[in-house]
Short mmCIF file of C-alpha atoms and ligand atoms in Angstrom, two decimals:
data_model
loop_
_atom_site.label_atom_id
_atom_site.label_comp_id
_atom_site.label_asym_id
_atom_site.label_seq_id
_atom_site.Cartn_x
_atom_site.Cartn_y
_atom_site.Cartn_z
CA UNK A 1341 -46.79 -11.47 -81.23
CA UNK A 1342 -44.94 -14.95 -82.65
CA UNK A 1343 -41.50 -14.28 -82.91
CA UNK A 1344 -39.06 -16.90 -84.45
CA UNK A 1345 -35.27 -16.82 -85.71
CA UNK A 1346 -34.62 -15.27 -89.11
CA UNK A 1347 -32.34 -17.42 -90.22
CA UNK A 1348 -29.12 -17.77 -89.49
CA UNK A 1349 -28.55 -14.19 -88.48
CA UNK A 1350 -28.79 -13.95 -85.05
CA UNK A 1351 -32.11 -11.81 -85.14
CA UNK A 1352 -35.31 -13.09 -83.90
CA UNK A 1353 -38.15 -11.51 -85.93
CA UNK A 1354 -41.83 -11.29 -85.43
CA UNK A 1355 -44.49 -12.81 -88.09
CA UNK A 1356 -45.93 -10.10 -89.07
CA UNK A 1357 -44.03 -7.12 -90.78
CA UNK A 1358 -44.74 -3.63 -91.07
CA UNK A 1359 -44.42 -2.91 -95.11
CA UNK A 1360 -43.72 1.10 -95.47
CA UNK A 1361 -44.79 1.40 -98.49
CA UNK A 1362 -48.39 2.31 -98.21
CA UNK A 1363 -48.18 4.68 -95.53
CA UNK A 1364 -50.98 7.29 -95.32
CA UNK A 1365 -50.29 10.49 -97.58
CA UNK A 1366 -52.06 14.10 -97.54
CA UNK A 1367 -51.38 16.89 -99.75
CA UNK A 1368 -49.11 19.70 -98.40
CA UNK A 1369 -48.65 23.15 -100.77
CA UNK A 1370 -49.65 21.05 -103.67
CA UNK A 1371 -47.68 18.54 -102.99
CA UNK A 1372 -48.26 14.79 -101.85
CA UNK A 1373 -46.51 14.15 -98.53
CA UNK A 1374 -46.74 11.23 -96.26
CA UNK A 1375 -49.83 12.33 -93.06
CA UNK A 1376 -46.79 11.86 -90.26
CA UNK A 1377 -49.57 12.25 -87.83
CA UNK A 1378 -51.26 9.81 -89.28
CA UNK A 1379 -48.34 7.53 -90.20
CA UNK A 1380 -46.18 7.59 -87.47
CA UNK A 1381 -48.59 6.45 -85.11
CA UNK A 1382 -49.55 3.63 -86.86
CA UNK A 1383 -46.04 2.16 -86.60
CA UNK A 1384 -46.15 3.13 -82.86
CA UNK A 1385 -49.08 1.14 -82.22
CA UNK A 1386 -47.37 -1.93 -84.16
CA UNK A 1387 -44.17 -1.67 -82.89
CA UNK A 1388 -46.25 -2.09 -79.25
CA UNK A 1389 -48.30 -4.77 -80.26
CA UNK A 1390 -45.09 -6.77 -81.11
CA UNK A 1391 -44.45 -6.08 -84.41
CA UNK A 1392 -40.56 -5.44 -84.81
CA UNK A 1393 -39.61 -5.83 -88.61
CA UNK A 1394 -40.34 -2.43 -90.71
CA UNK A 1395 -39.70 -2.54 -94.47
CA UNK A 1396 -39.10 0.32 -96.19
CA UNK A 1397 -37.04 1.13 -99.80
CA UNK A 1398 -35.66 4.42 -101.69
CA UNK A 1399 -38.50 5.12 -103.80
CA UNK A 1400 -41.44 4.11 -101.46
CA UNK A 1401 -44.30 6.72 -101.25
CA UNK A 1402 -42.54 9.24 -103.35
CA UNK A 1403 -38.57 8.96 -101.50
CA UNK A 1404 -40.65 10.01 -98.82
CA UNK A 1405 -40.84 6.61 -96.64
CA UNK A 1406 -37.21 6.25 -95.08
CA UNK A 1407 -37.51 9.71 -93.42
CA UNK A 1408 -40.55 8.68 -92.00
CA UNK A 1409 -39.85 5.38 -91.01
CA UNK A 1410 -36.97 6.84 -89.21
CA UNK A 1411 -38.88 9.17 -87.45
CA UNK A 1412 -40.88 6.38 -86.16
CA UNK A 1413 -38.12 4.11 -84.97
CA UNK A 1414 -36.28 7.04 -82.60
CA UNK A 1415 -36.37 5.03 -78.87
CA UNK A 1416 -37.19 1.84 -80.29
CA UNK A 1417 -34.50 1.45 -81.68
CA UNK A 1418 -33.11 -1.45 -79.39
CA UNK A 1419 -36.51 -3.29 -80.20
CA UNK A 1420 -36.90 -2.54 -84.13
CA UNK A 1421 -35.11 -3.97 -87.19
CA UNK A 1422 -34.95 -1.58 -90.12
CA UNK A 1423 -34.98 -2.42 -93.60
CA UNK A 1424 -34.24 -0.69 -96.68
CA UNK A 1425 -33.25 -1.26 -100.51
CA UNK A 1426 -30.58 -0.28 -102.49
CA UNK A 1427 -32.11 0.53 -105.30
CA UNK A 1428 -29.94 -1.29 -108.45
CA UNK A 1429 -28.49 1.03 -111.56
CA UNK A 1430 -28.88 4.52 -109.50
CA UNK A 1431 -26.42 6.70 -110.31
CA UNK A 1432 -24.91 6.78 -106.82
CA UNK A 1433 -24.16 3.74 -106.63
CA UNK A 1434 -24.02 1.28 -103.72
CA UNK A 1435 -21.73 3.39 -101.54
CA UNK A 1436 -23.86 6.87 -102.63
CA UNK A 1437 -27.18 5.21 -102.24
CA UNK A 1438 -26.47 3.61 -98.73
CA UNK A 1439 -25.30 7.00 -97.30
CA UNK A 1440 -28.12 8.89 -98.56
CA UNK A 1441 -30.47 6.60 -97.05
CA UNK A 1442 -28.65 6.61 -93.95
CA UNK A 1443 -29.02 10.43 -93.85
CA UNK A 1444 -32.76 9.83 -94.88
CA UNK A 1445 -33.87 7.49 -92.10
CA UNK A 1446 -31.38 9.55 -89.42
CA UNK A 1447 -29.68 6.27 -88.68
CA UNK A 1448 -26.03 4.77 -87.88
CA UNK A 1449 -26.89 1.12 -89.55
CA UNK A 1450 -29.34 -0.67 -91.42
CA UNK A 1451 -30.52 -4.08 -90.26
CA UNK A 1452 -31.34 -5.61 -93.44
CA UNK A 1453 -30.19 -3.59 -97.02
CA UNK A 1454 -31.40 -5.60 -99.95
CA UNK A 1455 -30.60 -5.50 -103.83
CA UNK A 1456 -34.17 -4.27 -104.26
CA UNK A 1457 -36.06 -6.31 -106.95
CA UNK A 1458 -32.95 -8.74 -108.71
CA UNK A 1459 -32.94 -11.56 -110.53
CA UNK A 1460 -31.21 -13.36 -113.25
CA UNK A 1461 -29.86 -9.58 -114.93
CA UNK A 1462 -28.51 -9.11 -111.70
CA UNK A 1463 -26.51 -12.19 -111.82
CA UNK A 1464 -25.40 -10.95 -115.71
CA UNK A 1465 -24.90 -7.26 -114.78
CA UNK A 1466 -21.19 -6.39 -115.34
CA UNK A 1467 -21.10 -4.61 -112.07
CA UNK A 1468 -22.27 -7.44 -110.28
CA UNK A 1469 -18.67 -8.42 -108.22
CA UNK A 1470 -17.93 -4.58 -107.67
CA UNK A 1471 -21.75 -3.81 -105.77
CA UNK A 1472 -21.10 -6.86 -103.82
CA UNK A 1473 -17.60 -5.97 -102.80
CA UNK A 1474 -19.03 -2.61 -101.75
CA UNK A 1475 -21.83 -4.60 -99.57
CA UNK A 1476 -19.63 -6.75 -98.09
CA UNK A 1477 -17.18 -3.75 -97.18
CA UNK A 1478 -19.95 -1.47 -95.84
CA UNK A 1479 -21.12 -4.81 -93.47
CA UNK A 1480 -17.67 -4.64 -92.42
CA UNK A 1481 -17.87 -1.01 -91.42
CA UNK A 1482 -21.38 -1.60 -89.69
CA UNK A 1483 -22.79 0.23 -91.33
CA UNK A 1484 -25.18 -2.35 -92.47
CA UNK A 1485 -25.77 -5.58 -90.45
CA UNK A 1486 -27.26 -7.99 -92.93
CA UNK A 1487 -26.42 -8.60 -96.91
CA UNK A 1488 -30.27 -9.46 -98.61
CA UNK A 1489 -32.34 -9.16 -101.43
CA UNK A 1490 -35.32 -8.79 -102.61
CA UNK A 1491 -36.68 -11.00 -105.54
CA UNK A 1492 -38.48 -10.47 -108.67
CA UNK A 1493 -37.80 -13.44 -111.37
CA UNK A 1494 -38.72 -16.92 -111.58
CA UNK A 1495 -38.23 -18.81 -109.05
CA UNK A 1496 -35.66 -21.08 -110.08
CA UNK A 1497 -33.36 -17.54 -110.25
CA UNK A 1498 -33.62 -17.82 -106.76
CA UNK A 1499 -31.14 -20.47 -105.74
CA UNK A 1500 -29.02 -19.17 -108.28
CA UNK A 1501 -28.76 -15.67 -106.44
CA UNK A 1502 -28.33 -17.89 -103.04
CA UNK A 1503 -25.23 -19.47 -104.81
CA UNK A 1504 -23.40 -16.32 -104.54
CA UNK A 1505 -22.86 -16.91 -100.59
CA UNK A 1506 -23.81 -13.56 -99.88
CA UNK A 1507 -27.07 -13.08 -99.17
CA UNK A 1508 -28.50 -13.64 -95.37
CA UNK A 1509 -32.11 -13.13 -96.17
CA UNK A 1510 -34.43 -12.92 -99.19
CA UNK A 1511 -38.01 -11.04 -98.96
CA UNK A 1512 -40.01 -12.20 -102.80
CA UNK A 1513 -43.60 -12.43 -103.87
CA UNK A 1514 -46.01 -15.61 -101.65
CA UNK A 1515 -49.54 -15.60 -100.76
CA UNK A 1516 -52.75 -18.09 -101.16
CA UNK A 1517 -53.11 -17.72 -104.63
CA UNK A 1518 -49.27 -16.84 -105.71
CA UNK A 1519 -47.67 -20.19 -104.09
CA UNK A 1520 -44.84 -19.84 -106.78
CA UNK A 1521 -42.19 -19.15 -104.35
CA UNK A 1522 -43.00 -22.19 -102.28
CA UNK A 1523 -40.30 -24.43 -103.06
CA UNK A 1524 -37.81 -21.28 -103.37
CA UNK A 1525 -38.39 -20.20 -99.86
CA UNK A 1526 -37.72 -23.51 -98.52
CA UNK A 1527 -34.85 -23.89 -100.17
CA UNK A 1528 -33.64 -20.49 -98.98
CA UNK A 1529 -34.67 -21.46 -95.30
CA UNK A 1530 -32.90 -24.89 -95.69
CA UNK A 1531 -29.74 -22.43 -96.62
CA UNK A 1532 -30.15 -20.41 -93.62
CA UNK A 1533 -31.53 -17.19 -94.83
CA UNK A 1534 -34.31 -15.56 -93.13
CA UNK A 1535 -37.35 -15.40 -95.39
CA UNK A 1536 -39.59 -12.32 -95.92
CA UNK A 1537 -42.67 -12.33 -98.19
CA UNK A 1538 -44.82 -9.36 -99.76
CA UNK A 1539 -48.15 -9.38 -100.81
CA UNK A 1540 -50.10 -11.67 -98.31
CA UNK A 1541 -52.11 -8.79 -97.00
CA UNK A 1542 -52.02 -5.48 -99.34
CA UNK A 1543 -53.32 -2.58 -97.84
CA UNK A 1544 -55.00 -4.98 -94.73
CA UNK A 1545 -56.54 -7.38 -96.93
CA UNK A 1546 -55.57 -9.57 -99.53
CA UNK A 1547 -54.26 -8.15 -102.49
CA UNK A 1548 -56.62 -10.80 -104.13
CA UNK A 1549 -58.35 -13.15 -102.01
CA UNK A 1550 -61.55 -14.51 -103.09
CA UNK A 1551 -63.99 -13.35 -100.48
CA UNK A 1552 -66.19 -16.19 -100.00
CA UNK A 1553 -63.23 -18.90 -99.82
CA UNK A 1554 -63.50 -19.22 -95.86
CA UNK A 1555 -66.93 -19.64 -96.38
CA UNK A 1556 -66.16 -22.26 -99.58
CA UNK A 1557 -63.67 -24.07 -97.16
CA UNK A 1558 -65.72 -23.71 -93.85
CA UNK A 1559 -62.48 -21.93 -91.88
CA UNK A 1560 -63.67 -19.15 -89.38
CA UNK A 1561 -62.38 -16.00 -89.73
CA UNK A 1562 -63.48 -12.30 -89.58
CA UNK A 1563 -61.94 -11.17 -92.54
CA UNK A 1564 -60.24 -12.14 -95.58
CA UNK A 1565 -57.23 -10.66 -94.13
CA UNK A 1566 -56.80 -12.54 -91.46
CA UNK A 1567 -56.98 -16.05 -93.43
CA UNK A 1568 -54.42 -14.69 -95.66
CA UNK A 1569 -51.82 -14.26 -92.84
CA UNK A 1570 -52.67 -16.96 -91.21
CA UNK A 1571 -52.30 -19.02 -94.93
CA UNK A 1572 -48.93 -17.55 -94.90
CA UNK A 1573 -48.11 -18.14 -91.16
CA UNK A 1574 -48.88 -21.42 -91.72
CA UNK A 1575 -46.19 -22.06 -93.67
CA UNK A 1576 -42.80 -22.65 -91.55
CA UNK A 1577 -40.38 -21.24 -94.50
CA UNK A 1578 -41.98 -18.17 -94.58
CA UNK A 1579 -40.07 -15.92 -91.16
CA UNK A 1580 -42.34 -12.80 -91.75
CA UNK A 1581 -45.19 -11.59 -93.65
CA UNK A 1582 -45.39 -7.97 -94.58
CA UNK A 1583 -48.37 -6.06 -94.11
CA UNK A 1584 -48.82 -2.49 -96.21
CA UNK A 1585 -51.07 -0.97 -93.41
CA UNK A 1586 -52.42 2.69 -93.95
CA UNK A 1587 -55.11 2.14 -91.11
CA UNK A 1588 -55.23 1.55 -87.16
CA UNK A 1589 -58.00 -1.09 -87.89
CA UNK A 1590 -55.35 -3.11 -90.61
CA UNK A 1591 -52.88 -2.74 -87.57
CA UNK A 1592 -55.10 -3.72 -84.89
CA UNK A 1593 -56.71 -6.65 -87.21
CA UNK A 1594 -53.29 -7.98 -88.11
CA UNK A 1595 -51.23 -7.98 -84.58
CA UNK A 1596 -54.16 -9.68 -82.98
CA UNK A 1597 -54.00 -12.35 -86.36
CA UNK A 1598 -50.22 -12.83 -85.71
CA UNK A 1599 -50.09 -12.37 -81.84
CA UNK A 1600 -53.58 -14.47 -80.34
CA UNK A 1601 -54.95 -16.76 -83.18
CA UNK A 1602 -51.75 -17.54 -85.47
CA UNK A 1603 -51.65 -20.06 -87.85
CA UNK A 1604 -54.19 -21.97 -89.98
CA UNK A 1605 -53.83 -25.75 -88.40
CA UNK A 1606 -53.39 -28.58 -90.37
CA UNK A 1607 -56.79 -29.50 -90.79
CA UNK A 1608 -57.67 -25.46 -91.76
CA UNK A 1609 -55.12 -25.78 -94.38
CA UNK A 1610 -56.22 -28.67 -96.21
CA UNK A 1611 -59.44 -27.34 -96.06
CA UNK A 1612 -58.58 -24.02 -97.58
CA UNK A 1613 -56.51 -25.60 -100.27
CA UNK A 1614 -59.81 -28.62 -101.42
CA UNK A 1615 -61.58 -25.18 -101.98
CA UNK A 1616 -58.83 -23.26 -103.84
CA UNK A 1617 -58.34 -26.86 -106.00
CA UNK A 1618 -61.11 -26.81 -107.77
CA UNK A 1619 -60.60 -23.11 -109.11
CA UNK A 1620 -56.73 -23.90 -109.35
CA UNK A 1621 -57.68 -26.46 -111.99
CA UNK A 1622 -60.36 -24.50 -113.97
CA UNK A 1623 -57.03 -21.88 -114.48
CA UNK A 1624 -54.83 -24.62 -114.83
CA UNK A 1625 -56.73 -25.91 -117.61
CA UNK A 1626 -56.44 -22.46 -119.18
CA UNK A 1627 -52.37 -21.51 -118.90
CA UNK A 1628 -50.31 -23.64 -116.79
CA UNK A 1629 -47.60 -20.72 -116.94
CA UNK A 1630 -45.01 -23.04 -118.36
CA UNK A 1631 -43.32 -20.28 -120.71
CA UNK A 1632 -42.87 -22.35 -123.35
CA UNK A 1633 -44.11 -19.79 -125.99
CA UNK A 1634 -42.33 -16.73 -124.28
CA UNK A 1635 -39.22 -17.10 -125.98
CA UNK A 1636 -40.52 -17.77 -129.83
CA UNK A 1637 -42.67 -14.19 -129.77
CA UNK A 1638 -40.76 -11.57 -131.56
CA UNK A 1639 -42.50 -8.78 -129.35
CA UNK A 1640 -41.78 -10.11 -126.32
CA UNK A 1641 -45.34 -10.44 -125.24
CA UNK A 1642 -46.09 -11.58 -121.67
CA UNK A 1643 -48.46 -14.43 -122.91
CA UNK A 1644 -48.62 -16.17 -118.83
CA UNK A 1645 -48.26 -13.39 -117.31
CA UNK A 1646 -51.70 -11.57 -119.00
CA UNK A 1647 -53.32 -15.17 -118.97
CA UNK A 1648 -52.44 -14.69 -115.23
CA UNK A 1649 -54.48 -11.90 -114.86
CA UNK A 1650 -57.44 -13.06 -117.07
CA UNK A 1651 -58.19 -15.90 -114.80
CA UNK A 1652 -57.54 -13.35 -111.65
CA UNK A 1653 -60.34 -11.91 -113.49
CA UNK A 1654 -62.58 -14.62 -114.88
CA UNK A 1655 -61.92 -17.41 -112.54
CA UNK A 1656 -61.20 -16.02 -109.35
CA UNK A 1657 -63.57 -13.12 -109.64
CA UNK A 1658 -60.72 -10.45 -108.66
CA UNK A 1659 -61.04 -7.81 -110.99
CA UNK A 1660 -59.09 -5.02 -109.47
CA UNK A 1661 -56.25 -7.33 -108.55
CA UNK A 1662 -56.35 -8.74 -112.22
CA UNK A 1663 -55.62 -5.46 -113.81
CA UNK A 1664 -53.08 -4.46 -112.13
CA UNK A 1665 -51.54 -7.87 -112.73
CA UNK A 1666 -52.04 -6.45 -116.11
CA UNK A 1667 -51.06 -3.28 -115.90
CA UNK A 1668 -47.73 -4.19 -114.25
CA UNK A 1669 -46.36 -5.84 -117.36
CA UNK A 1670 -43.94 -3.21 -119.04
CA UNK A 1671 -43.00 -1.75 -115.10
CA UNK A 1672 -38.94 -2.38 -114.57
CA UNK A 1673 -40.20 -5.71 -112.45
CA UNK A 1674 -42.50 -7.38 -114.68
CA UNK A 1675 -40.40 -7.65 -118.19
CA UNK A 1676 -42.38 -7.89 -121.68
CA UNK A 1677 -45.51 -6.27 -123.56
CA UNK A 1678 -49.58 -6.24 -123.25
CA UNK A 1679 -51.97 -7.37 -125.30
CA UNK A 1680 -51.56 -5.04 -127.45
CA UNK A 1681 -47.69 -6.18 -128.83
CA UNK A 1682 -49.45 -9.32 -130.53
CA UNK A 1683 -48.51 -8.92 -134.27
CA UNK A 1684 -50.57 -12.20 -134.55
CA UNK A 1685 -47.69 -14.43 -136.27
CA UNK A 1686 -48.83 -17.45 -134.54
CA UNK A 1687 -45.39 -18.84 -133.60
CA UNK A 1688 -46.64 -19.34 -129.88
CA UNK A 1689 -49.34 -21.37 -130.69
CA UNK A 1690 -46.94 -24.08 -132.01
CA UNK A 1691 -45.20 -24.33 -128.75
CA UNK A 1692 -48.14 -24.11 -126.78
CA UNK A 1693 -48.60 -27.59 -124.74
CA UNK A 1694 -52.28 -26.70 -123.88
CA UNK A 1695 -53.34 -26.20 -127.26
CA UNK A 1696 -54.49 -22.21 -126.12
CA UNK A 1697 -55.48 -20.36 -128.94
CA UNK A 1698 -53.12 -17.54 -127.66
CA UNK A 1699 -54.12 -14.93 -130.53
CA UNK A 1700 -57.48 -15.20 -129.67
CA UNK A 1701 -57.26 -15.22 -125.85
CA UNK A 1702 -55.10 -12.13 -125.86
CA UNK A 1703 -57.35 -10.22 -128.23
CA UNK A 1704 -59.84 -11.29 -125.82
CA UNK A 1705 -57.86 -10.10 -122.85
CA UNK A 1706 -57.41 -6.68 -124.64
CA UNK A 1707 -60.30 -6.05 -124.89
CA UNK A 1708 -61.01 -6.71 -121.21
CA UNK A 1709 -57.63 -4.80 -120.28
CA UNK A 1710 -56.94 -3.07 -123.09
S1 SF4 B 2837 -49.01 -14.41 -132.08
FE1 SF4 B 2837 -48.63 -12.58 -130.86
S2 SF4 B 2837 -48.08 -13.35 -128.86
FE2 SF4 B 2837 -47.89 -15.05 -130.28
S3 SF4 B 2837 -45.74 -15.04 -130.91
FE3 SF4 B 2837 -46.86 -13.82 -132.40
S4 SF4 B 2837 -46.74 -11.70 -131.65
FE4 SF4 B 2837 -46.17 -13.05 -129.96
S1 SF4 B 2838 -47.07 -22.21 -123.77
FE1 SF4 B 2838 -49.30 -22.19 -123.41
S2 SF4 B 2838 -49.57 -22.98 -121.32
FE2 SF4 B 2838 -47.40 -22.41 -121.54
S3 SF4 B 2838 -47.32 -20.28 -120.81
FE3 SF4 B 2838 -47.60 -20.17 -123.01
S4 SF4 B 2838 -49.85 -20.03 -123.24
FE4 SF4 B 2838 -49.46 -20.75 -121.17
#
């Protein structure tokens, strides 16, 4: 497994992540619970193959993940870094939340707790000063070992959450298609955070890859999974990728990605992005995602974000992966309306650079969506 430093904290963390948020689940009395016989080991077999970074948060697979995950990590302990999140606005609070999930995963400290999911409300939230005061206090009893976060916001929002001299590392949205971040992570790396990223390989493949792009660019792989990682890999600002895996094979596929063949070389990676170009202009040419018109609709429809997901779906040929682009607007992360919001007043249209005739489009993309 590659290992490198994460950051400036003192850890040194392997490439390839275990994301617990996927983990396998049966039913029980009527009830869904995570498959521990399953699940846990899964995370055995990573945690020998090298993998030493498990993500987990309080709501993942029903509240059900931390327990789990702390199951797993008893004697390997010394090898693994655990991760959590507090989860922002509960009731608890910082102080409640953290000792809960302490209780949950059956542990004395957590590695890395994160602000799950912030971005610029988090910088505006009243309580902002007091839940960082109670994360710097709670380092200072141990009882966490790094301050980070976890990002959901443009990416700009980023460096602005960096400002606040707290955070040690940053996990946020990065993969072959969602390059976004790009700039954001290396500025966070140049700051000395350690950088985590989500969604390069959902569920052991691509959560969107096109599948005849090695093909298209003439890379050899085995499976779309293993160019994704090895898209991400190849990209120095990026510490760790997480991996959702639910299956020995995703585990098995992945380690041996991140372990024996590693990154895409140079030459790989501009082949892979001459074959991406090409589609990358066809959506350009469609919404360049400037968000220009965002802030003149009255019903706060997410015009980029459900272009996004049209040309997921008409250019890219990812239809799953396109709706629930779409059907993640609304969800606490993704701010703003569907389709379906568009009163039709036209005021986007006269901000919109690319001359899109949004009304249109979106009734078009409700109807696809809707
Ligand atoms: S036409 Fe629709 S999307 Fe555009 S500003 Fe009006 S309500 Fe918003
Ligand atoms: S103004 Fe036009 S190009 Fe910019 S995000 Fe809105 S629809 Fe897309």
């Amino acid at each position: 497994m590659q290992c490198v430093p994460f950051g400036n904290t003192g850890m040194t963390i392997s490439r390839l992540g275990f994301g617990a948020m996927r983990l396998p689940m049966t039913e029980l009395n009527d009830r869904r619970v995570i498959d521990e016989d399953v699940a846990v080991p899964l995370l055995h077999s990573a945690f020998e193959r090298g993998v030493n970074y498990v993500d987990s948060a309080y709501f993942y697979c029903d509240g059900q993940s931390e327990v789990v995950v702390g199951r797993a990590v008893k004697g390997w302990r010394d090898r693994v870094y655990v991760s959590t999140k507090f989860p922002v606005g509960n009731e608890n609070g910082y102080r409640g939340c953290l000792e809960e999930q302490l209780g949950k995963l059956d542990l004395d400290y957590i590695d890395c707790y994160h602000f799950h999911g912030i971005g610029q409300w988090f910088l505006d939230h009243e309580k902002r000063d007091e839940m960082l005061a109670a994360a710097l206090r709670a380092k200072e009893e141990g009882l966490i070992r790094h301050i980070s976060f976890s990002f959901h916001d443009k990416p700009e929002v980023m460096a602005k959450l960096i400002d606040l001299g707290v955070f040690e590392s940053v996990l946020c949205q990065y993969n072959l298609l969602d390059r976004a971040n790009e700039p954001a992570l290396a500025d966070a790396r140049a700051r000395g955070l350690g950088t985590v990223v989500m969604g390069p390989v959902g569920g052991g493949r691509l959560a969107g890859l096109p599948p005849d792009l090695a093909a298209k660019a003439g890379v050899a792989v085995h499976s779309s999974a293993e160019l994704a990682l090895r898209f991400v890999m190849a990209n120095p600002n990026v510490c760790c990728a997480l991996s959702g895996m639910n299956a020995m094979a995703q585990v098995e596929g992945n380690t041996v990605t991140a372990g024996n063949v590693g990154p895409l070389t140079a030459d790989e990676l501009d082949a892979v992005n001459a074959a991406t170009d090409e589609n990358r202009r066809l959506a350009d040419l469609y919404c360049t995602g400037c968000n220009y018109c965002v802030p003149h609709c009255p019903n706060e429809v997410a015009i980029p974000r459900i272009f996004s997901a049209m040309n997921h779906d008409r250019v890219w040929g990812l239809h799953d992966h396109a709706r629930h682009l779409y059907n993640s607007i609304g969800s606490r992360h993704v701010p703003g309306n569907k389709a379906d919001a568009c009163v039709e007043c036209g005021k986007c249209e006269e901000e919109c650079p690319q001359h899109i005739p949004i009304r249109e489009q979106l009734a078009e993309c409700l109807k696809q969506f809707g």
